[in-house]
PDB file of C-alpha atoms in Angstrom:
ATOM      1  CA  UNK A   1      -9.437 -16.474  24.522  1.00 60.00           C
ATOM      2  CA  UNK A   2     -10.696 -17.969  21.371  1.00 73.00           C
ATOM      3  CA  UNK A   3     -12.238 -14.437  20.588  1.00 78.00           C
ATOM      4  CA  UNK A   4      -9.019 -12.948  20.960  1.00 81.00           C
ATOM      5  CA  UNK A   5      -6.842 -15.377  19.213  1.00 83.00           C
ATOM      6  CA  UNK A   6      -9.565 -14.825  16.441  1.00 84.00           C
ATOM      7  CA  UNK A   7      -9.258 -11.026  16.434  1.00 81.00           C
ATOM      8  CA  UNK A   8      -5.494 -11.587  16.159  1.00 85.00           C
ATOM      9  CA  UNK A   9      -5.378 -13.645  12.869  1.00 86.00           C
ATOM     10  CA  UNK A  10      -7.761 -11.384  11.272  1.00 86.00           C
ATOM     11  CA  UNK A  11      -5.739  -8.234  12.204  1.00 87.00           C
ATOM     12  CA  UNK A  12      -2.832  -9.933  11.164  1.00 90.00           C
ATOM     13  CA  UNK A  13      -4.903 -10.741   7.637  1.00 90.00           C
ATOM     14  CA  UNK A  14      -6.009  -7.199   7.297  1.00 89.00           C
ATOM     15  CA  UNK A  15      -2.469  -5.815   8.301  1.00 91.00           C
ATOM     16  CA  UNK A  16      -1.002  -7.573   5.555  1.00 93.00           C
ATOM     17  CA  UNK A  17      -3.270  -5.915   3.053  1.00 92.00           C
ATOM     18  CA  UNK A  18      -2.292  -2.857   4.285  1.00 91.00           C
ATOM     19  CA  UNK A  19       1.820  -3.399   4.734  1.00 93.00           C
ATOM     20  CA  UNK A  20       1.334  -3.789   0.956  1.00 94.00           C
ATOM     21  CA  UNK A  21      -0.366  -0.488   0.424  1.00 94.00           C
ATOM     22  CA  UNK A  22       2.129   0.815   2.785  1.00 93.00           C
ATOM     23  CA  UNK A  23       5.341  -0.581   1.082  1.00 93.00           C
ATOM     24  CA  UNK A  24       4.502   0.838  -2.524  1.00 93.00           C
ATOM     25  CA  UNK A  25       4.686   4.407  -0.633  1.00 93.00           C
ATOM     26  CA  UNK A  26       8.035   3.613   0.659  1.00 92.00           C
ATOM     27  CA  UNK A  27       9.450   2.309  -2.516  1.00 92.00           C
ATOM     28  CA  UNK A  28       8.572   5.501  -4.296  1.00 93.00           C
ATOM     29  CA  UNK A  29       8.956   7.742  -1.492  1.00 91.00           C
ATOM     30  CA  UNK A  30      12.809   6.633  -1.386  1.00 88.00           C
ATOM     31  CA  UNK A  31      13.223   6.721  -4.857  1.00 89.00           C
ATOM     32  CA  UNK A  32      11.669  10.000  -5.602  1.00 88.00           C
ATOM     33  CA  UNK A  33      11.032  11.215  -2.619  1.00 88.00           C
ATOM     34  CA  UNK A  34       7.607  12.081  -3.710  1.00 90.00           C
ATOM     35  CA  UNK A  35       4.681  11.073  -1.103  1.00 91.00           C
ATOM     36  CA  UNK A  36       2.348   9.483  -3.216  1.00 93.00           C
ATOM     37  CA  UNK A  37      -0.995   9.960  -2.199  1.00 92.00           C
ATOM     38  CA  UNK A  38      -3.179   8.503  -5.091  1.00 92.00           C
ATOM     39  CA  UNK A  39      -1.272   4.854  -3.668  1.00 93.00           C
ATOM     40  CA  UNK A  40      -4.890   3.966  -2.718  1.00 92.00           C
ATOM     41  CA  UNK A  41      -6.299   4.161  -6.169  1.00 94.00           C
ATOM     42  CA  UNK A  42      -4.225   1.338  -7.718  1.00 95.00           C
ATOM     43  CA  UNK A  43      -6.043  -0.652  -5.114  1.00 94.00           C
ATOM     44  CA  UNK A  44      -9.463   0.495  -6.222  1.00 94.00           C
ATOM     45  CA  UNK A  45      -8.492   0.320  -9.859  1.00 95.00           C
ATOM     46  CA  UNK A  46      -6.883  -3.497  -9.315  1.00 95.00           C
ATOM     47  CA  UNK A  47     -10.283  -4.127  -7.081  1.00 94.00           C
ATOM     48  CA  UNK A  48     -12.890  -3.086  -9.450  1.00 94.00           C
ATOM     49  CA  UNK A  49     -11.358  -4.900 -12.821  1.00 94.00           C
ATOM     50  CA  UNK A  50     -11.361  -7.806 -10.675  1.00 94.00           C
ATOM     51  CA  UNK A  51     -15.063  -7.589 -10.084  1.00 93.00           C
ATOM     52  CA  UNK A  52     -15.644  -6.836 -14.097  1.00 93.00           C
ATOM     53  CA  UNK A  53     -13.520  -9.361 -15.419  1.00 94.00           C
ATOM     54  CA  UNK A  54     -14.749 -12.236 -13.057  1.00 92.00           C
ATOM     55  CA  UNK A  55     -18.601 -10.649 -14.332  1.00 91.00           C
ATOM     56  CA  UNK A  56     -17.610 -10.916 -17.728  1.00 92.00           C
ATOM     57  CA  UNK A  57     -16.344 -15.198 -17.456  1.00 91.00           C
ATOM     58  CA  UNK A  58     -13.230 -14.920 -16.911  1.00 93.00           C
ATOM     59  CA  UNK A  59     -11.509 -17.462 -14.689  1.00 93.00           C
ATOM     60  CA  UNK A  60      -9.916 -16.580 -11.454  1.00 90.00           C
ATOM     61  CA  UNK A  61      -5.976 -16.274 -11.981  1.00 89.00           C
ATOM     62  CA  UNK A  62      -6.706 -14.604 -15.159  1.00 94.00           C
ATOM     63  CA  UNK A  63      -8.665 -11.604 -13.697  1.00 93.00           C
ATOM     64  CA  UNK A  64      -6.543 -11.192 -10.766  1.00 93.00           C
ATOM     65  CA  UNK A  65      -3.262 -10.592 -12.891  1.00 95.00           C
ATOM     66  CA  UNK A  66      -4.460  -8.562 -15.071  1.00 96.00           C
ATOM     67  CA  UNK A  67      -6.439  -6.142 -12.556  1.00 95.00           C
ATOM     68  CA  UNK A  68      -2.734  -6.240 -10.758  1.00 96.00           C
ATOM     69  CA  UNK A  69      -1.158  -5.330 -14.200  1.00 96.00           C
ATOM     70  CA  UNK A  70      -3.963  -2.910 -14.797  1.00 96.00           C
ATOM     71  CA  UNK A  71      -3.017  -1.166 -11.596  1.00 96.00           C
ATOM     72  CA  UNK A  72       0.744  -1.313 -12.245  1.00 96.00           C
ATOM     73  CA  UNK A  73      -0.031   0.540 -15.444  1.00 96.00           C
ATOM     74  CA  UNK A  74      -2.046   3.058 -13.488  1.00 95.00           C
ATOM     75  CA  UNK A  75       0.888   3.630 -11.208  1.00 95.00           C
ATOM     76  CA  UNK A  76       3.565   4.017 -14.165  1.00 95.00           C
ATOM     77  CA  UNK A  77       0.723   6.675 -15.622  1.00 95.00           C
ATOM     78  CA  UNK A  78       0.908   8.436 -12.429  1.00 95.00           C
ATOM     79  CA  UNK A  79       4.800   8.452 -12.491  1.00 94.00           C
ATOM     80  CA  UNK A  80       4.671   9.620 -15.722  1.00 94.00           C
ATOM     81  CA  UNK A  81       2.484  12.786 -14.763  1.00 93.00           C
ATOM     82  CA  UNK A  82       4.245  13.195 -11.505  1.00 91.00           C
ATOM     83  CA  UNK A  83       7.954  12.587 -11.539  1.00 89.00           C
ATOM     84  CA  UNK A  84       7.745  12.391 -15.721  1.00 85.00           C
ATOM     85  CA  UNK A  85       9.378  15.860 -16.310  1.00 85.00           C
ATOM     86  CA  UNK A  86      12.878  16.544 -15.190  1.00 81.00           C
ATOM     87  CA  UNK A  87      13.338  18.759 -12.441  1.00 80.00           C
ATOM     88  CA  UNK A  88       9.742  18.627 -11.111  1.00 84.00           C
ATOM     89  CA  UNK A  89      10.352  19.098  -7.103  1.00 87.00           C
ATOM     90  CA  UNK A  90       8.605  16.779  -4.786  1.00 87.00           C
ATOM     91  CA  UNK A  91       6.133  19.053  -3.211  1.00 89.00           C
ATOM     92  CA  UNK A  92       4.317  19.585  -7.130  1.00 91.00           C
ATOM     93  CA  UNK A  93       4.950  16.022  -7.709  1.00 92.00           C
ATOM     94  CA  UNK A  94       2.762  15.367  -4.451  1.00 92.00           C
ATOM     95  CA  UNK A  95       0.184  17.818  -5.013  1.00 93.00           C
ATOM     96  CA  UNK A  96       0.119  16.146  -8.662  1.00 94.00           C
ATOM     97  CA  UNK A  97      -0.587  12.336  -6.979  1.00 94.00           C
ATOM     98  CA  UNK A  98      -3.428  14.046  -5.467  1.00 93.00           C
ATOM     99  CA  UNK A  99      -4.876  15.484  -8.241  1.00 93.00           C
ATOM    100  CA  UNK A 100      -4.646  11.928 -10.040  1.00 93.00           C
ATOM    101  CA  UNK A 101      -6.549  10.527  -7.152  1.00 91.00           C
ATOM    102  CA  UNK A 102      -9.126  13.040  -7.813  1.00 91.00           C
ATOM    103  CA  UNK A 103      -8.955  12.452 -11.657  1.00 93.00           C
ATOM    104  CA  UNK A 104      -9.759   8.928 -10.869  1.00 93.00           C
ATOM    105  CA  UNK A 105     -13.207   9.518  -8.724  1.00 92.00           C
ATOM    106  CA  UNK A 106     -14.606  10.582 -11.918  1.00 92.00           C
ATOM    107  CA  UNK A 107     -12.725   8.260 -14.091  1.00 93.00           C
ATOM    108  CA  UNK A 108     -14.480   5.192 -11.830  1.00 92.00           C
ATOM    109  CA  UNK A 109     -17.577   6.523 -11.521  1.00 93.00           C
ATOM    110  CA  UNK A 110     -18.156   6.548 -15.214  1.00 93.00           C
ATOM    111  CA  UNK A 111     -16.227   3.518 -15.948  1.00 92.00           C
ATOM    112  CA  UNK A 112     -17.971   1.133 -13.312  1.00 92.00           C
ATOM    113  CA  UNK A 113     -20.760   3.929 -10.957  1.00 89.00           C
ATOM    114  CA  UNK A 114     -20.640   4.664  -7.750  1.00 87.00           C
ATOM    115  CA  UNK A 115     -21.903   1.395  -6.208  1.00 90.00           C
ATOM    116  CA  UNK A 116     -19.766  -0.513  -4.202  1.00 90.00           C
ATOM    117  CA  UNK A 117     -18.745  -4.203  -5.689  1.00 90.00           C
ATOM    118  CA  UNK A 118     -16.788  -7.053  -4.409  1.00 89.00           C
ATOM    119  CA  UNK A 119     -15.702 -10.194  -5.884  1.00 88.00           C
ATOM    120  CA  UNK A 120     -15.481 -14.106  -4.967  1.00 88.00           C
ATOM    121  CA  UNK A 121     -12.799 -15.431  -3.422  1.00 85.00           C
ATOM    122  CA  UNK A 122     -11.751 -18.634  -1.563  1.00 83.00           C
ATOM    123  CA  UNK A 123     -14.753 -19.648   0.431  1.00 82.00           C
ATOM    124  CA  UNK A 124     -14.814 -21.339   3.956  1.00 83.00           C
ATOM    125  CA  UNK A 125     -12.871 -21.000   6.691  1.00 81.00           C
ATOM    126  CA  UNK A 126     -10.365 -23.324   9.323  1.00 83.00           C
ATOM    127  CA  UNK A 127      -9.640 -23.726  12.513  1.00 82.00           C
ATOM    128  CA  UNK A 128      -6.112 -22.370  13.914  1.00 77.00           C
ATOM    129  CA  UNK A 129      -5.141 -22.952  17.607  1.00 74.00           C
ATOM    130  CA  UNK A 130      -8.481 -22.741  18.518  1.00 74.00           C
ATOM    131  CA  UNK A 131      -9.407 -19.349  16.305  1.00 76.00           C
ATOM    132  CA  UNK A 132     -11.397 -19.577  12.984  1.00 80.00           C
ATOM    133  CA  UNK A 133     -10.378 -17.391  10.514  1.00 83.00           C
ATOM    134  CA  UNK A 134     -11.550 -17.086   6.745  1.00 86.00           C
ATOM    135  CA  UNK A 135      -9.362 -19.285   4.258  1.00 90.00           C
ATOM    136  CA  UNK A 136      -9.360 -15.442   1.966  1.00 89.00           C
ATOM    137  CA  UNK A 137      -7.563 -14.233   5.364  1.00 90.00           C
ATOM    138  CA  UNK A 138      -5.005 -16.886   5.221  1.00 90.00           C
ATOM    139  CA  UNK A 139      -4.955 -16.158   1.280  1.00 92.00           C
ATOM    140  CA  UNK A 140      -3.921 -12.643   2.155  1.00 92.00           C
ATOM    141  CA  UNK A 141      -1.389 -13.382   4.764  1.00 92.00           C
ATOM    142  CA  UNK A 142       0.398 -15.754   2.556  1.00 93.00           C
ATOM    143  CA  UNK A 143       0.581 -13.628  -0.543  1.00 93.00           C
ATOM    144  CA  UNK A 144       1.728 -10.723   1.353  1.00 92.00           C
ATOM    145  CA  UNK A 145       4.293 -13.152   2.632  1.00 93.00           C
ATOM    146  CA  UNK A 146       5.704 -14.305  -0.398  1.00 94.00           C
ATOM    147  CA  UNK A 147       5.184 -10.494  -1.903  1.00 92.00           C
ATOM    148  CA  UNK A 148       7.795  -9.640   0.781  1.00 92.00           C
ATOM    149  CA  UNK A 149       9.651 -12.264  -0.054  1.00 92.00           C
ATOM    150  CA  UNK A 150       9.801 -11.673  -3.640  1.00 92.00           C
ATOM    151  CA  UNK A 151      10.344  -7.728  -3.102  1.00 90.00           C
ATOM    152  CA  UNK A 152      13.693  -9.027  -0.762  1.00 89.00           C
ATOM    153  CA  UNK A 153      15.376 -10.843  -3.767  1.00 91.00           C
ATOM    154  CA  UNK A 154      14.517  -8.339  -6.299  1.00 90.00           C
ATOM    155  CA  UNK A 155      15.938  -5.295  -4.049  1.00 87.00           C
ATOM    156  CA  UNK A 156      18.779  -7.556  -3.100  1.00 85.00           C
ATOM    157  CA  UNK A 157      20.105 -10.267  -6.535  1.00 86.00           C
ATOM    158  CA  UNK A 158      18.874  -8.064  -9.751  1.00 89.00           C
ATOM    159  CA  UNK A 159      20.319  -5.065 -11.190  1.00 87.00           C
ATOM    160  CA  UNK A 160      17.210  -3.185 -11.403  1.00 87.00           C
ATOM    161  CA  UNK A 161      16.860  -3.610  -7.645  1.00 87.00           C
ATOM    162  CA  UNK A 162      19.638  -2.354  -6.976  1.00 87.00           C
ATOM    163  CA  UNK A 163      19.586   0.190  -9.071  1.00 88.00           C
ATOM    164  CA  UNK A 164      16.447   1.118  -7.626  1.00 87.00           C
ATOM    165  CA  UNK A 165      18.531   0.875  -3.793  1.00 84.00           C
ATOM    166  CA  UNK A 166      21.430   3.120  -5.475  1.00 86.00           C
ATOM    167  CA  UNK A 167      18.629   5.694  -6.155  1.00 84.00           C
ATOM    168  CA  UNK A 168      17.451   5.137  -3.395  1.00 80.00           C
ATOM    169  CA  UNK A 169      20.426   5.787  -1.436  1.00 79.00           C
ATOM    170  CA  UNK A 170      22.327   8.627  -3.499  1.00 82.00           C
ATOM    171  CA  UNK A 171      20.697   9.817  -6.346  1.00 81.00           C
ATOM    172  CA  UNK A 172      23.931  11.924  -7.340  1.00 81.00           C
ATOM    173  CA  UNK A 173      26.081   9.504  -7.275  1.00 85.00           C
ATOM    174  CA  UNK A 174      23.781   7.158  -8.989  1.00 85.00           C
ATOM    175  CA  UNK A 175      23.374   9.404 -11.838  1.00 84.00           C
ATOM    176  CA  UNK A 176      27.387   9.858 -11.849  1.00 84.00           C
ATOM    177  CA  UNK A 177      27.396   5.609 -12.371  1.00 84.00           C
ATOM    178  CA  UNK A 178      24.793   5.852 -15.196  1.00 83.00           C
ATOM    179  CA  UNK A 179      21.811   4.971 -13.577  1.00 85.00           C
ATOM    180  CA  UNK A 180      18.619   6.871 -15.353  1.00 85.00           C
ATOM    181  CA  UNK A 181      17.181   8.404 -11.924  1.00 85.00           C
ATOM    182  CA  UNK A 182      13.949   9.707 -13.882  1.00 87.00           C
ATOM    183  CA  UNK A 183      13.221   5.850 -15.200  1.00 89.00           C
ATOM    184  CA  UNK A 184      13.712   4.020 -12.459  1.00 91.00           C
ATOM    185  CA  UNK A 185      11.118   6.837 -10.341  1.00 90.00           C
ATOM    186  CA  UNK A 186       8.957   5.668 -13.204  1.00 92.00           C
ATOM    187  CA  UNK A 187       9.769   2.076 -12.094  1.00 93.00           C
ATOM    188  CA  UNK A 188       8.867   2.829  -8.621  1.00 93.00           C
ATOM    189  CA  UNK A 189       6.104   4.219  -9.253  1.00 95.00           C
ATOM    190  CA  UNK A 190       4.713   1.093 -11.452  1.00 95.00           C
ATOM    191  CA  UNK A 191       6.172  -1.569  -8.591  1.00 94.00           C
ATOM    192  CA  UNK A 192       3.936   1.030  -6.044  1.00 94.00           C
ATOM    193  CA  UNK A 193       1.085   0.128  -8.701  1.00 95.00           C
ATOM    194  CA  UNK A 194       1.537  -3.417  -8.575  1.00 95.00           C
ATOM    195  CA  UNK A 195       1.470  -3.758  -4.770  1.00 95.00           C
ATOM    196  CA  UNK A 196      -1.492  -1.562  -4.262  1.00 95.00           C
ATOM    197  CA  UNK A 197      -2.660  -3.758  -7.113  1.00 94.00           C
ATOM    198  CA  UNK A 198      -2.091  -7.042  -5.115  1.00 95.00           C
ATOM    199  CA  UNK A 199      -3.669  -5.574  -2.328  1.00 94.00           C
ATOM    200  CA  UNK A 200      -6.783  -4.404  -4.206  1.00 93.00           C
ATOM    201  CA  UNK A 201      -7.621  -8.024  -5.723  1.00 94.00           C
ATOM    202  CA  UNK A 202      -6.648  -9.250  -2.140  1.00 93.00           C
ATOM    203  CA  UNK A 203      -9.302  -7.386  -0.289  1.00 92.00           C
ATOM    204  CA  UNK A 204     -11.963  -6.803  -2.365  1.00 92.00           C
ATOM    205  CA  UNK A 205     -13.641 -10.128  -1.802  1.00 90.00           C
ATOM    206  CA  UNK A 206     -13.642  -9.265   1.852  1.00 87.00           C
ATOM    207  CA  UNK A 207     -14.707  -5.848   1.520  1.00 87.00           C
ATOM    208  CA  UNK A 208     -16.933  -4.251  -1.107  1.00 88.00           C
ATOM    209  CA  UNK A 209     -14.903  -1.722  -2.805  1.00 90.00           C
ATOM    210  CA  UNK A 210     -16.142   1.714  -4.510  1.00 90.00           C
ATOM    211  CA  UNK A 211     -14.374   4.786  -5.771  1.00 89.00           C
ATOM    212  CA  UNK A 212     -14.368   6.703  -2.721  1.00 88.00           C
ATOM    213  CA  UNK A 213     -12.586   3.109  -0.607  1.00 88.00           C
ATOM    214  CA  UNK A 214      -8.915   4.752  -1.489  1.00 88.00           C
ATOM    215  CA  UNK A 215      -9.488   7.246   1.349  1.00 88.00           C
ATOM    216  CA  UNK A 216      -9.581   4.336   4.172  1.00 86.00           C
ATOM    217  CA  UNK A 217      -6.566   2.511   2.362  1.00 89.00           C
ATOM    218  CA  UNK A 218      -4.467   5.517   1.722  1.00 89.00           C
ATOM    219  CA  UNK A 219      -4.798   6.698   5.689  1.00 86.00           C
ATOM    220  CA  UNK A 220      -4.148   3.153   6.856  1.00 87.00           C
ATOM    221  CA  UNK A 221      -0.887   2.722   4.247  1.00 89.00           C
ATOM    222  CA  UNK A 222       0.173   6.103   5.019  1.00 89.00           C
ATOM    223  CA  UNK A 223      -0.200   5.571   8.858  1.00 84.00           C
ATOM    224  CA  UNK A 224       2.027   2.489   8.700  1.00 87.00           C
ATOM    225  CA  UNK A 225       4.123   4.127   6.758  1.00 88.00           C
ATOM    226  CA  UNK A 226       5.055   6.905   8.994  1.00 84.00           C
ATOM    227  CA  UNK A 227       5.666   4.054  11.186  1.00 82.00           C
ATOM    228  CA  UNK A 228       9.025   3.340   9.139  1.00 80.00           C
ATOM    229  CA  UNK A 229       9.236   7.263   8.023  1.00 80.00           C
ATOM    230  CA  UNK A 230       8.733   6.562   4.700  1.00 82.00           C
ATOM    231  CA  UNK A 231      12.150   4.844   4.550  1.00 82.00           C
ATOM    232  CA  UNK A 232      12.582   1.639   6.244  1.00 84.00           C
ATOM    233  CA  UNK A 233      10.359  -1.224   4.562  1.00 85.00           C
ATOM    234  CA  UNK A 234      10.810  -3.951   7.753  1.00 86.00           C
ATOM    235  CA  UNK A 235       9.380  -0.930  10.124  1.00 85.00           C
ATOM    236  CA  UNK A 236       6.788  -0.412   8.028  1.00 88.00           C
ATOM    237  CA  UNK A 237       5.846  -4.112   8.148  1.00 89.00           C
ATOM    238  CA  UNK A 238       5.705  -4.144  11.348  1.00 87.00           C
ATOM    239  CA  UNK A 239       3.769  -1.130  11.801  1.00 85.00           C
ATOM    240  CA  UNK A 240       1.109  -2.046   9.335  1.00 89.00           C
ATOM    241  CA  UNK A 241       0.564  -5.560  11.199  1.00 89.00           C
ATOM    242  CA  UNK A 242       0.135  -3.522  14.621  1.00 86.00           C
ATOM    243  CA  UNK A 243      -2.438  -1.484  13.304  1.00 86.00           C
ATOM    244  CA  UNK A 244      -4.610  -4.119  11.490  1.00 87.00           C
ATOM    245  CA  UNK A 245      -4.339  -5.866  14.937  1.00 85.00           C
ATOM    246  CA  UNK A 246      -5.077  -2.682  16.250  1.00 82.00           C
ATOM    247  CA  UNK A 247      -7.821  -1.381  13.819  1.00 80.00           C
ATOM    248  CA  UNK A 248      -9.350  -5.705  14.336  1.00 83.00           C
ATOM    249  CA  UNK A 249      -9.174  -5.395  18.165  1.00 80.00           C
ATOM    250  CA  UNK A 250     -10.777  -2.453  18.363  1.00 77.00           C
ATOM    251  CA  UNK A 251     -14.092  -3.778  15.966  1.00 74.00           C
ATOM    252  CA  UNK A 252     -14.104  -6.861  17.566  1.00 73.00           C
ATOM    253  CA  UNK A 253     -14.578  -5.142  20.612  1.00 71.00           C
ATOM    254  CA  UNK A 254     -17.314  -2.900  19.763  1.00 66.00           C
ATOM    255  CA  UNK A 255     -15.600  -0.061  18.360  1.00 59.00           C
ATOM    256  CA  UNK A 256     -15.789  -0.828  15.048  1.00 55.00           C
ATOM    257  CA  UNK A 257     -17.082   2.685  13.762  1.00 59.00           C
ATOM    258  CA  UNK A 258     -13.640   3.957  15.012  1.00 62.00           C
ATOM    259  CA  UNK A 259     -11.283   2.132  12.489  1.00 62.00           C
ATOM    260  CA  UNK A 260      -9.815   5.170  11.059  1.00 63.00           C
ATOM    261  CA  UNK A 261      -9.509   6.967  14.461  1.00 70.00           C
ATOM    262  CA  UNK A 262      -7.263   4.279  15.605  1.00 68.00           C
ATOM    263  CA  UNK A 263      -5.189   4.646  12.125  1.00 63.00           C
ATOM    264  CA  UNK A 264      -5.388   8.302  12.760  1.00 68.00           C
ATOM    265  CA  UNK A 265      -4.253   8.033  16.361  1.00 73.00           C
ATOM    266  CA  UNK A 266      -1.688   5.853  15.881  1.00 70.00           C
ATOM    267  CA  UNK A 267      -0.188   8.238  13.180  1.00 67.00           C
ATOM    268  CA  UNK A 268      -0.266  10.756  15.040  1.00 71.00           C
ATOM    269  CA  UNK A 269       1.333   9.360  18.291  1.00 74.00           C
ATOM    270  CA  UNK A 270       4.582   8.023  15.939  1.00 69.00           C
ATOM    271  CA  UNK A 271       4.814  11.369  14.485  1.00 67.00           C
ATOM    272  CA  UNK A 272       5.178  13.031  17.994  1.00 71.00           C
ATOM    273  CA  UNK A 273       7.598  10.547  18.947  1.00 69.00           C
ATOM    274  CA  UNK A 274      10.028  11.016  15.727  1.00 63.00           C
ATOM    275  CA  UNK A 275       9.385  14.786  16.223  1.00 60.00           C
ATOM    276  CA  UNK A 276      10.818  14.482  19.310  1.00 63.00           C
ATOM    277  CA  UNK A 277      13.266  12.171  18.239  1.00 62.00           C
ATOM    278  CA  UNK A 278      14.671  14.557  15.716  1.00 57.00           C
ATOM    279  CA  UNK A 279      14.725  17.804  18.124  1.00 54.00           C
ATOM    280  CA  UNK A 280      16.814  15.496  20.240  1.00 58.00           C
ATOM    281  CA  UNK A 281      19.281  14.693  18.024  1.00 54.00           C
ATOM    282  CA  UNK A 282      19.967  18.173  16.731  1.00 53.00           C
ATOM    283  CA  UNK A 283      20.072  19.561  20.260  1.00 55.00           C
ATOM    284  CA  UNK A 284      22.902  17.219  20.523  1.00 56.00           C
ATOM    285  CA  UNK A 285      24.334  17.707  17.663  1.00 53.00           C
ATOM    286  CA  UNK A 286      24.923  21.234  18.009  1.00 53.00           C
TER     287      UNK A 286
END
């Protein structure tokens, strides 16, 4: 039982990591509509300044804000190339994320190599209802939290949240009210940046982390996701904390070299089941 309870806070831990990940994709997906699959790079980009700043002396704090403004600047770069010219349709602006992902292999590789590096972070670990879990775990649960938190005022007291809802909602009639649709994409695409950033410097001392790790973090975001089709932020929470329980569970219990098949699996099952959902409700429409 204490195995399982174990397993639990740890998938909980590593489903937080990824319902960040997860959430920049639906903020810019509902903005822009764009599916933005270089989301995994701000998380490499965040994760690897941390490990060179904290190299070069500089204290904790320091490193981790800037890698997560580092990464937010990454993401507002990306906007720029993807949604940055008007009337660029969301298929190119896709196929243009993915070229920036590819951009970026080569970018890291020069900048830092191709060997994998991690970074301190809180050390030790407690004892919860019988489970241990690593204090970085609880570290990762609780910013993720208050991320969340955080995201729920901005979206719902300032004007640039809401402005970013109106685009979300109807970008005509936003544009009729005044709102610049093209800057705040740009905005979403930088708030993506900073929450892939938060995840990078989040993981990275529990993981190492190399230029090829956006591959693993994209398919898990993008599988959770799917889970709130690319709309609905509270589905996609919950979606991304089933499958770190699910992806935890399943290493725990001797599967471990089939991570990304459960990610993949689970994908693919929710897809089927809004297919379906979506052939039913035309049938009935009609």
């Amino acid at each position: 039982m204490s195995a399982f309870l174990t397993y639990l806070l740890n998938g909980l831990a590593v489903g937080s990591a990824i319902a960040l990940i997860a959430s920049g994709l639906v903020v810019i997906h509902r903005v822009t509509g764009v599916v933005n699959f270089a989301q995994g790079t701000f998380a490499v980009v965040a994760g690897l300044c941390t490990s060179s700043l904290l190299g070069l002396g500089f204290p904790h704090g320091v490193s981790e804000v800037a890698a997560v403004l580092a990464a937010a600047l990454a993401g507002l770069l990306t906007g720029l190339a993807a949604v940055g010219r008007p009337g660029t349709s969301p298929l190119s602006a896709l196929i243009v994320t993915l070229g920036v992902g590819v951009l970026a292999y080569a970018v890291e590789i020069v900048l830092w190599g191709d060997q994998p590096r991690s970074a301190p972070g809180l050390a030790g670990s407690v004892t919860l209802v019988g489970a241990r879990i690593q204090t970085q775990h609880l570290l990762v649960i609780g910013v993720a939290a208050a991320t969340f938190v955080l995201l729920a005022l901005f979206f719902g007291r300032t004007y640039l949240g809401k402005a970013l809802t109106a685009c979300a909602s109807n970008p005509y009639a936003a544009r009729v009210v005044g709102i610049d649709t093209r800057r705040m994409g740009l905005l979403a695409f930088a708030l993506g940046g900073l929450l892939g950033g938060i995840a990078g410097v989040l993981v990275t001392p529990l993981r190492p982390i190399s230029f090829d790790t956006d591959v693993t973090l994209i398919v898990n975001g993008f599988a959770a996701a799917v889970f709130g089709a690319l709309t609905r932020p509270v589905v996609t929470l919950a979606g991304a904390l089933l499958l770190g329980v699910a992806e935890t569970m399943a290493a725990g219990y001797g599967y471990g070299s089939h991570q990304l098949e459960v990610a993949l699996g689970l994908m693919l099952v929710v897809m089927i089941v809004q297919a379906g959902r979506r052939s039913t409700i035309s049938q009935e429409s009609t």
